[in-house]
Amino acid sequence: MQHVPTLDIRRYDTDRDAFVAELGATYREFGFCCISGHGIARELIDGAYDAFGRFFALPTETKLKYHVPGSGGARGYTPFKVETAKGSQYADLKEFWHIGREISRDSKFADVMPPNLWPAEVPDFKRWGYGLYQALDDLGSRVLRALALHIDQPANFFGDKTDLGNSILRPIHYPPIDDASDIPNVRAGAHEDINLITLLVGASAEGLEVLSHGRWLPITTEGDAIVVNIGDMLQRLTNHVFPSTSHRVVNPPNENARKPRYSVPFFLHPNPDVVLDPLASCITPDNPRRYDTSITAHEYLMQRLREIKLIG
């Protein structure tokens, strides 16, 4: 049985060439990799999960105070059955919250990166939530350094392209499935991610599957590993050297379907003005340039949010 490998990111410092080669080969094959040895403290992850769980346990009318209609859920709360996977007839069975980057309100990106909302009912939500945001942003930058080397770019290639990235931490609550008879068995429909890379904390719960060679492959992590996958923006930038792979969340076929599931993906985005043209180092006779029109990261994001019905 194929499986998505787990690689220890500490090897970037001790065994760089071999690590970069293995990481690059894993992403070329699966678009996914599990990353261990990342150094993110267990208490930070557990503390954040606890704060997020306390928010989702609040009454619906309380949570809806933090829902901003028409914003695409850019910050704050999005209730059940709003987001729909592209091309799916069913809305996803989930509610979620968005934490974005804290930037100066006189930043040139302030008009497209609104300020965060913080729920007063969970006083430590900001401390835990933004702490995890920063830890995953740092880890994502480390992964991108290795990926840059794999495509013959300098290690710091992505540094000035993501330092003000419109990245999002999205705590998600999938409620228990009580009546399986009238509900699709997929909690989140098959989709590809929009951004550069996604880091997923808490994928140890059953249900995450990746499409590989026409078959759905379950992904489970061991120990502290974090799942990191390629998004469509990096696929475009690398001219499909790194594929953005379809994945979905299915209901486990056992008693776990009757338990709530929590998941916390971090969507690492480029700065809004980064142009997503394929890099010259990724264009070869065997892999000719696949995109002729230029588009910025922000334009691309807006186009995709319309497709998944998060904005009108």
mmCIF file of C-alpha atoms in Angstrom:
data_model
loop_
_atom_site.group_PDB
_atom_site.id
_atom_site.type_symbol
_atom_site.label_atom_id
_atom_site.label_comp_id
_atom_site.label_asym_id
_atom_site.label_seq_id
_atom_site.Cartn_x
_atom_site.Cartn_y
_atom_site.Cartn_z
ATOM 1 C CA MET A 1 0.000 0.000 0.000
ATOM 2 C CA GLN A 2 1.358 3.406 -0.972
ATOM 3 C CA HIS A 3 1.645 5.967 1.778
ATOM 4 C CA VAL A 4 2.667 9.595 2.034
ATOM 5 C CA PRO A 5 6.142 9.703 3.648
ATOM 6 C CA THR A 6 7.080 11.496 6.862
ATOM 7 C CA LEU A 7 10.321 13.516 6.697
ATOM 8 C CA ASP A 8 12.170 15.171 9.588
ATOM 9 C CA ILE A 9 12.730 18.855 8.777
ATOM 10 C CA ARG A 10 15.765 18.999 11.092
ATOM 11 C CA ARG A 11 17.630 17.245 8.289
ATOM 12 C CA TYR A 12 17.532 20.583 6.408
ATOM 13 C CA ASP A 13 20.329 21.650 8.773
ATOM 14 C CA THR A 14 22.224 18.340 9.003
ATOM 15 C CA ASP A 15 21.708 16.571 5.664
ATOM 16 C CA ARG A 16 20.460 19.324 3.386
ATOM 17 C CA ASP A 17 21.061 17.994 -0.113
ATOM 18 C CA ALA A 18 19.522 14.589 0.555
ATOM 19 C CA PHE A 19 16.607 16.119 2.489
ATOM 20 C CA VAL A 20 15.811 18.610 -0.300
ATOM 21 C CA ALA A 21 15.962 15.805 -2.882
ATOM 22 C CA GLU A 22 13.639 13.525 -0.858
ATOM 23 C CA LEU A 23 11.218 16.333 -0.038
ATOM 24 C CA GLY A 24 11.083 17.439 -3.672
ATOM 25 C CA ALA A 25 10.524 13.871 -4.893
ATOM 26 C CA THR A 26 7.730 13.350 -2.343
ATOM 27 C CA TYR A 27 5.930 16.504 -3.450
ATOM 28 C CA ARG A 28 6.349 15.689 -7.134
ATOM 29 C CA GLU A 29 4.774 12.286 -6.466
ATOM 30 C CA PHE A 30 1.985 13.081 -3.981
ATOM 31 C CA GLY A 31 1.678 16.876 -3.585
ATOM 32 C CA PHE A 32 1.673 16.005 0.146
ATOM 33 C CA CYS A 33 4.298 15.240 2.790
ATOM 34 C CA CYS A 34 4.194 14.741 6.567
ATOM 35 C CA ILE A 35 6.763 16.887 8.391
ATOM 36 C CA SER A 36 8.174 15.843 11.770
ATOM 37 C CA GLY A 37 10.828 17.411 13.996
ATOM 38 C CA HIS A 38 9.306 20.861 13.522
ATOM 39 C CA GLY A 39 9.692 21.986 17.139
ATOM 40 C CA ILE A 40 6.170 23.404 17.565
ATOM 41 C CA ALA A 41 5.382 22.805 21.229
ATOM 42 C CA ARG A 42 2.644 20.292 22.016
ATOM 43 C CA GLU A 43 1.242 22.670 24.627
ATOM 44 C CA LEU A 44 0.778 25.366 21.974
ATOM 45 C CA ILE A 45 -1.179 22.987 19.736
ATOM 46 C CA ASP A 46 -3.227 21.607 22.654
ATOM 47 C CA GLY A 47 -3.873 25.077 24.079
ATOM 48 C CA ALA A 48 -5.068 26.350 20.698
ATOM 49 C CA TYR A 49 -7.343 23.325 20.172
ATOM 50 C CA ASP A 50 -8.826 23.850 23.625
ATOM 51 C CA ALA A 51 -9.549 27.547 22.960
ATOM 52 C CA PHE A 52 -11.058 26.778 19.544
ATOM 53 C CA GLY A 53 -13.243 24.032 21.045
ATOM 54 C CA ARG A 54 -14.560 26.426 23.687
ATOM 55 C CA PHE A 55 -15.527 28.901 20.968
ATOM 56 C CA PHE A 56 -17.347 26.321 18.836
ATOM 57 C CA ALA A 57 -19.242 25.122 21.945
ATOM 58 C CA LEU A 58 -20.841 28.574 22.362
ATOM 59 C CA PRO A 59 -24.500 29.077 21.410
ATOM 60 C CA THR A 60 -25.097 29.682 17.711
ATOM 61 C CA GLU A 61 -26.426 33.200 18.265
ATOM 62 C CA THR A 62 -23.229 34.105 20.142
ATOM 63 C CA LYS A 63 -21.010 32.774 17.341
ATOM 64 C CA LEU A 64 -23.052 34.621 14.718
ATOM 65 C CA LYS A 65 -22.017 37.945 16.304
ATOM 66 C CA TYR A 66 -18.650 37.276 14.662
ATOM 67 C CA HIS A 67 -20.007 36.404 11.219
ATOM 68 C CA VAL A 68 -19.365 39.160 8.658
ATOM 69 C CA PRO A 69 -21.739 38.586 5.711
ATOM 70 C CA GLY A 70 -20.333 39.457 2.302
ATOM 71 C CA SER A 71 -16.703 39.293 3.446
ATOM 72 C CA GLY A 72 -16.060 35.763 2.192
ATOM 73 C CA GLY A 73 -15.370 34.801 5.788
ATOM 74 C CA ALA A 74 -12.015 36.592 5.497
ATOM 75 C CA ARG A 75 -12.006 37.115 9.293
ATOM 76 C CA GLY A 76 -14.165 35.776 12.083
ATOM 77 C CA TYR A 77 -16.841 33.080 11.954
ATOM 78 C CA THR A 78 -18.426 31.185 9.057
ATOM 79 C CA PRO A 79 -21.458 29.032 9.983
ATOM 80 C CA PHE A 80 -22.374 25.540 8.786
ATOM 81 C CA LYS A 81 -23.153 24.761 5.168
ATOM 82 C CA VAL A 82 -21.800 27.933 3.586
ATOM 83 C CA GLU A 83 -18.644 26.771 1.812
ATOM 84 C CA THR A 84 -19.182 24.395 -1.104
ATOM 85 C CA ALA A 85 -16.367 22.491 -2.815
ATOM 86 C CA LYS A 86 -15.972 23.621 -6.427
ATOM 87 C CA GLY A 87 -18.462 21.663 -8.546
ATOM 88 C CA SER A 88 -20.113 19.965 -5.541
ATOM 89 C CA GLN A 89 -23.877 19.947 -5.029
ATOM 90 C CA TYR A 90 -23.561 19.670 -1.238
ATOM 91 C CA ALA A 91 -22.332 22.386 1.103
ATOM 92 C CA ASP A 92 -19.645 21.181 3.505
ATOM 93 C CA LEU A 93 -20.668 20.005 6.969
ATOM 94 C CA LYS A 94 -18.451 22.335 8.945
ATOM 95 C CA GLU A 95 -18.213 25.661 10.743
ATOM 96 C CA PHE A 96 -14.959 27.583 10.949
ATOM 97 C CA TRP A 97 -13.103 30.714 12.031
ATOM 98 C CA HIS A 98 -10.455 32.704 10.161
ATOM 99 C CA ILE A 99 -7.411 34.299 11.803
ATOM 100 C CA GLY A 100 -5.347 36.472 9.444
ATOM 101 C CA ARG A 101 -2.017 38.272 9.640
ATOM 102 C CA GLU A 102 -1.804 41.196 12.031
ATOM 103 C CA ILE A 103 -0.576 44.092 9.883
ATOM 104 C CA SER A 104 -0.315 47.828 10.360
ATOM 105 C CA ARG A 105 -3.539 49.531 9.294
ATOM 106 C CA ASP A 106 -1.457 51.911 7.149
ATOM 107 C CA SER A 107 0.034 48.950 5.220
ATOM 108 C CA LYS A 108 -0.466 49.022 1.451
ATOM 109 C CA PHE A 109 -2.363 45.751 1.863
ATOM 110 C CA ALA A 110 -4.748 46.989 4.583
ATOM 111 C CA ASP A 111 -7.633 47.269 2.091
ATOM 112 C CA VAL A 112 -7.453 43.539 1.221
ATOM 113 C CA MET A 113 -6.320 42.203 4.643
ATOM 114 C CA PRO A 114 -8.911 43.267 7.226
ATOM 115 C CA PRO A 115 -8.207 43.381 10.967
ATOM 116 C CA ASN A 116 -8.813 40.240 13.003
ATOM 117 C CA LEU A 117 -11.887 39.656 15.124
ATOM 118 C CA TRP A 118 -11.401 38.053 18.564
ATOM 119 C CA PRO A 119 -14.261 36.449 20.524
ATOM 120 C CA ALA A 120 -14.682 38.194 23.890
ATOM 121 C CA GLU A 121 -16.282 35.031 25.290
ATOM 122 C CA VAL A 122 -12.952 33.139 24.976
ATOM 123 C CA PRO A 123 -10.406 35.594 26.431
ATOM 124 C CA ASP A 124 -7.321 33.487 25.607
ATOM 125 C CA PHE A 125 -8.420 32.740 22.006
ATOM 126 C CA LYS A 126 -6.106 35.429 20.593
ATOM 127 C CA ARG A 127 -3.044 34.354 22.593
ATOM 128 C CA TRP A 128 -3.347 30.700 21.567
ATOM 129 C CA GLY A 129 -4.709 31.312 18.073
ATOM 130 C CA TYR A 130 -2.174 33.904 16.986
ATOM 131 C CA GLY A 131 0.649 31.995 18.690
ATOM 132 C CA LEU A 132 -0.166 28.960 16.533
ATOM 133 C CA TYR A 133 -0.517 31.220 13.454
ATOM 134 C CA GLN A 134 3.029 32.522 13.927
ATOM 135 C CA ALA A 135 4.497 29.068 14.623
ATOM 136 C CA LEU A 136 2.962 27.598 11.455
ATOM 137 C CA ASP A 137 3.960 30.651 9.397
ATOM 138 C CA ASP A 138 7.569 30.108 10.504
ATOM 139 C CA LEU A 139 7.433 26.364 9.761
ATOM 140 C CA GLY A 140 5.903 27.031 6.339
ATOM 141 C CA SER A 141 8.753 29.392 5.540
ATOM 142 C CA ARG A 142 11.233 26.618 6.405
ATOM 143 C CA VAL A 143 9.461 24.181 4.072
ATOM 144 C CA LEU A 144 9.482 26.803 1.287
ATOM 145 C CA ARG A 145 13.237 27.272 1.660
ATOM 146 C CA ALA A 146 13.765 23.582 0.906
ATOM 147 C CA LEU A 147 11.281 23.647 -1.988
ATOM 148 C CA ALA A 148 13.020 26.708 -3.467
ATOM 149 C CA LEU A 149 16.343 24.850 -3.514
ATOM 150 C CA HIS A 150 14.698 21.867 -5.215
ATOM 151 C CA ILE A 151 13.635 24.083 -8.169
ATOM 152 C CA ASP A 152 17.067 25.737 -8.470
ATOM 153 C CA GLN A 153 16.146 28.983 -6.720
ATOM 154 C CA PRO A 154 18.010 30.516 -3.767
ATOM 155 C CA ALA A 155 16.791 29.265 -0.377
ATOM 156 C CA ASN A 156 15.371 32.695 0.513
ATOM 157 C CA PHE A 157 13.475 33.005 -2.803
ATOM 158 C CA PHE A 158 10.045 33.033 -1.156
ATOM 159 C CA GLY A 159 11.068 35.228 1.808
ATOM 160 C CA ASP A 160 10.140 38.643 0.402
ATOM 161 C CA LYS A 161 7.138 37.148 -1.409
ATOM 162 C CA THR A 162 5.425 35.825 1.734
ATOM 163 C CA ASP A 163 6.515 38.184 4.551
ATOM 164 C CA LEU A 164 3.195 40.059 4.254
ATOM 165 C CA GLY A 165 1.276 37.103 2.852
ATOM 166 C CA ASN A 166 -2.495 37.010 3.233
ATOM 167 C CA SER A 167 -2.179 33.724 5.128
ATOM 168 C CA ILE A 168 -5.059 32.256 7.130
ATOM 169 C CA LEU A 169 -5.316 29.958 10.145
ATOM 170 C CA ARG A 170 -8.663 28.185 9.938
ATOM 171 C CA PRO A 171 -9.884 26.246 12.986
ATOM 172 C CA ILE A 172 -12.665 23.942 11.697
ATOM 173 C CA HIS A 173 -15.339 22.048 13.615
ATOM 174 C CA TYR A 174 -17.016 19.114 11.872
ATOM 175 C CA PRO A 175 -19.996 18.134 14.050
ATOM 176 C CA PRO A 176 -20.827 14.517 14.873
ATOM 177 C CA ILE A 177 -22.780 12.752 12.146
ATOM 178 C CA ASP A 178 -25.848 11.329 13.868
ATOM 179 C CA ASP A 179 -27.985 10.214 10.963
ATOM 180 C CA ALA A 180 -25.762 8.821 8.256
ATOM 181 C CA SER A 181 -28.701 7.851 6.080
ATOM 182 C CA ASP A 182 -29.537 11.283 4.711
ATOM 183 C CA ILE A 183 -26.144 12.967 4.691
ATOM 184 C CA PRO A 184 -23.383 12.561 2.119
ATOM 185 C CA ASN A 185 -20.510 10.570 3.558
ATOM 186 C CA VAL A 186 -18.001 13.292 2.778
ATOM 187 C CA ARG A 187 -17.552 15.937 5.446
ATOM 188 C CA ALA A 188 -15.567 18.205 3.128
ATOM 189 C CA GLY A 189 -15.833 17.609 -0.620
ATOM 190 C CA ALA A 190 -12.891 16.780 -2.881
ATOM 191 C CA HIS A 191 -10.953 19.973 -3.562
ATOM 192 C CA GLU A 192 -7.550 21.490 -4.150
ATOM 193 C CA ASP A 193 -6.232 24.329 -1.990
ATOM 194 C CA ILE A 194 -5.907 27.839 -3.403
ATOM 195 C CA ASN A 195 -2.727 29.040 -1.676
ATOM 196 C CA LEU A 196 1.025 28.223 -1.860
ATOM 197 C CA ILE A 197 1.220 25.493 0.781
ATOM 198 C CA THR A 198 -1.137 24.299 3.533
ATOM 199 C CA LEU A 199 0.031 23.064 6.933
ATOM 200 C CA LEU A 200 -2.480 20.865 8.740
ATOM 201 C CA VAL A 201 -2.296 20.359 12.482
ATOM 202 C CA GLY A 202 -4.468 17.606 13.864
ATOM 203 C CA ALA A 203 -4.758 15.394 10.823
ATOM 204 C CA SER A 204 -4.383 12.439 13.194
ATOM 205 C CA ALA A 205 -8.178 12.122 13.192
ATOM 206 C CA GLU A 206 -9.286 9.660 10.570
ATOM 207 C CA GLY A 207 -10.851 10.987 7.434
ATOM 208 C CA LEU A 208 -8.258 12.897 5.387
ATOM 209 C CA GLU A 209 -7.649 11.282 1.989
ATOM 210 C CA VAL A 210 -5.511 12.325 -0.979
ATOM 211 C CA LEU A 211 -6.111 11.321 -4.599
ATOM 212 C CA SER A 212 -3.079 9.436 -5.916
ATOM 213 C CA HIS A 213 -3.028 7.705 -9.305
ATOM 214 C CA GLY A 214 -6.826 7.538 -9.342
ATOM 215 C CA ARG A 215 -7.159 6.045 -5.845
ATOM 216 C CA TRP A 216 -8.038 7.704 -2.546
ATOM 217 C CA LEU A 217 -5.167 7.246 -0.110
ATOM 218 C CA PRO A 218 -5.821 7.777 3.631
ATOM 219 C CA ILE A 219 -3.342 10.073 5.364
ATOM 220 C CA THR A 220 -2.609 9.522 9.023
ATOM 221 C CA THR A 221 0.175 11.179 10.937
ATOM 222 C CA GLU A 222 2.298 9.693 13.679
ATOM 223 C CA GLY A 223 3.670 11.519 16.678
ATOM 224 C CA ASP A 224 4.043 15.236 16.127
ATOM 225 C CA ALA A 225 3.981 15.186 12.314
ATOM 226 C CA ILE A 226 2.174 17.993 10.477
ATOM 227 C CA VAL A 227 0.736 17.406 7.010
ATOM 228 C CA VAL A 228 1.988 19.936 4.437
ATOM 229 C CA ASN A 229 0.509 20.015 0.940
ATOM 230 C CA ILE A 230 0.944 22.047 -2.235
ATOM 231 C CA GLY A 231 -1.741 24.556 -3.229
ATOM 232 C CA ASP A 232 -2.765 25.801 -6.669
ATOM 233 C CA MET A 233 -0.703 29.001 -6.456
ATOM 234 C CA LEU A 234 2.540 27.055 -6.013
ATOM 235 C CA GLN A 235 1.475 24.594 -8.712
ATOM 236 C CA ARG A 236 1.049 27.566 -11.067
ATOM 237 C CA LEU A 237 4.296 29.230 -10.006
ATOM 238 C CA THR A 238 6.253 25.978 -10.512
ATOM 239 C CA ASN A 239 4.505 25.158 -13.810
ATOM 240 C CA HIS A 240 3.096 21.964 -12.203
ATOM 241 C CA VAL A 241 6.495 20.657 -11.041
ATOM 242 C CA PHE A 242 4.817 20.570 -7.621
ATOM 243 C CA PRO A 243 1.233 19.325 -8.110
ATOM 244 C CA SER A 244 -1.728 20.567 -6.116
ATOM 245 C CA THR A 245 -3.520 17.323 -5.321
ATOM 246 C CA SER A 246 -7.228 16.691 -4.741
ATOM 247 C CA HIS A 247 -8.062 15.766 -1.170
ATOM 248 C CA ARG A 248 -11.208 15.318 0.906
ATOM 249 C CA VAL A 249 -12.427 14.558 4.410
ATOM 250 C CA VAL A 250 -14.636 11.478 4.677
ATOM 251 C CA ASN A 251 -16.651 10.235 7.625
ATOM 252 C CA PRO A 252 -14.860 7.383 9.315
ATOM 253 C CA PRO A 253 -16.875 4.152 8.925
ATOM 254 C CA ASN A 254 -16.917 3.503 12.675
ATOM 255 C CA GLU A 255 -18.027 5.113 15.932
ATOM 256 C CA ASN A 256 -15.706 8.078 15.262
ATOM 257 C CA ALA A 257 -18.291 9.441 12.816
ATOM 258 C CA ARG A 258 -20.396 10.143 15.882
ATOM 259 C CA LYS A 259 -17.666 12.269 17.443
ATOM 260 C CA PRO A 260 -16.953 15.881 16.533
ATOM 261 C CA ARG A 261 -13.802 16.377 14.483
ATOM 262 C CA TYR A 262 -11.553 19.416 14.782
ATOM 263 C CA SER A 263 -8.943 20.377 12.250
ATOM 264 C CA VAL A 264 -6.688 23.441 12.014
ATOM 265 C CA PRO A 265 -5.204 24.113 8.561
ATOM 266 C CA PHE A 266 -2.852 27.048 7.996
ATOM 267 C CA PHE A 267 -3.125 28.361 4.437
ATOM 268 C CA LEU A 268 0.176 30.056 3.583
ATOM 269 C CA HIS A 269 -0.408 32.719 0.923
ATOM 270 C CA PRO A 270 1.944 35.007 -0.970
ATOM 271 C CA ASN A 271 1.821 38.761 -0.561
ATOM 272 C CA PRO A 272 -1.277 40.008 -2.443
ATOM 273 C CA ASP A 273 0.744 41.707 -5.228
ATOM 274 C CA VAL A 274 2.928 38.681 -6.112
ATOM 275 C CA VAL A 275 2.476 37.744 -9.787
ATOM 276 C CA LEU A 276 1.946 34.012 -10.215
ATOM 277 C CA ASP A 277 3.809 33.553 -13.509
ATOM 278 C CA PRO A 278 5.599 30.198 -13.976
ATOM 279 C CA LEU A 279 9.263 30.404 -12.983
ATOM 280 C CA ALA A 280 11.821 30.058 -15.768
ATOM 281 C CA SER A 281 13.604 27.291 -13.829
ATOM 282 C CA CYS A 282 10.402 25.196 -14.037
ATOM 283 C CA ILE A 283 9.917 25.548 -17.817
ATOM 284 C CA THR A 284 11.644 22.865 -19.900
ATOM 285 C CA PRO A 285 11.120 21.203 -23.289
ATOM 286 C CA ASP A 286 9.394 18.345 -21.441
ATOM 287 C CA ASN A 287 7.325 20.756 -19.330
ATOM 288 C CA PRO A 288 6.521 23.767 -21.530
ATOM 289 C CA ARG A 289 4.970 26.866 -20.033
ATOM 290 C CA ARG A 290 1.347 26.116 -19.078
ATOM 291 C CA TYR A 291 0.051 29.650 -18.363
ATOM 292 C CA ASP A 292 0.119 32.626 -20.702
ATOM 293 C CA THR A 293 -1.898 35.176 -18.748
ATOM 294 C CA SER A 294 -0.461 36.924 -15.690
ATOM 295 C CA ILE A 295 -2.491 37.143 -12.491
ATOM 296 C CA THR A 296 -1.650 38.442 -9.014
ATOM 297 C CA ALA A 297 -2.141 36.371 -5.884
ATOM 298 C CA HIS A 298 -5.020 38.613 -4.767
ATOM 299 C CA GLU A 299 -6.803 38.453 -8.129
ATOM 300 C CA TYR A 300 -6.426 34.680 -8.135
ATOM 301 C CA LEU A 301 -7.772 34.398 -4.592
ATOM 302 C CA MET A 302 -10.875 36.458 -5.419
ATOM 303 C CA GLN A 303 -11.547 34.375 -8.526
ATOM 304 C CA ARG A 304 -11.374 31.172 -6.497
ATOM 305 C CA LEU A 305 -13.485 32.430 -3.576
ATOM 306 C CA ARG A 306 -16.275 33.159 -6.037
ATOM 307 C CA GLU A 307 -16.045 29.571 -7.337
ATOM 308 C CA ILE A 308 -16.488 28.055 -3.868
ATOM 309 C CA LYS A 309 -19.354 30.445 -3.076
ATOM 310 C CA LEU A 310 -17.593 32.247 -0.235
ATOM 311 C CA ILE A 311 -18.116 35.550 -2.052
ATOM 312 C CA GLY A 312 -20.790 36.553 -4.522
#
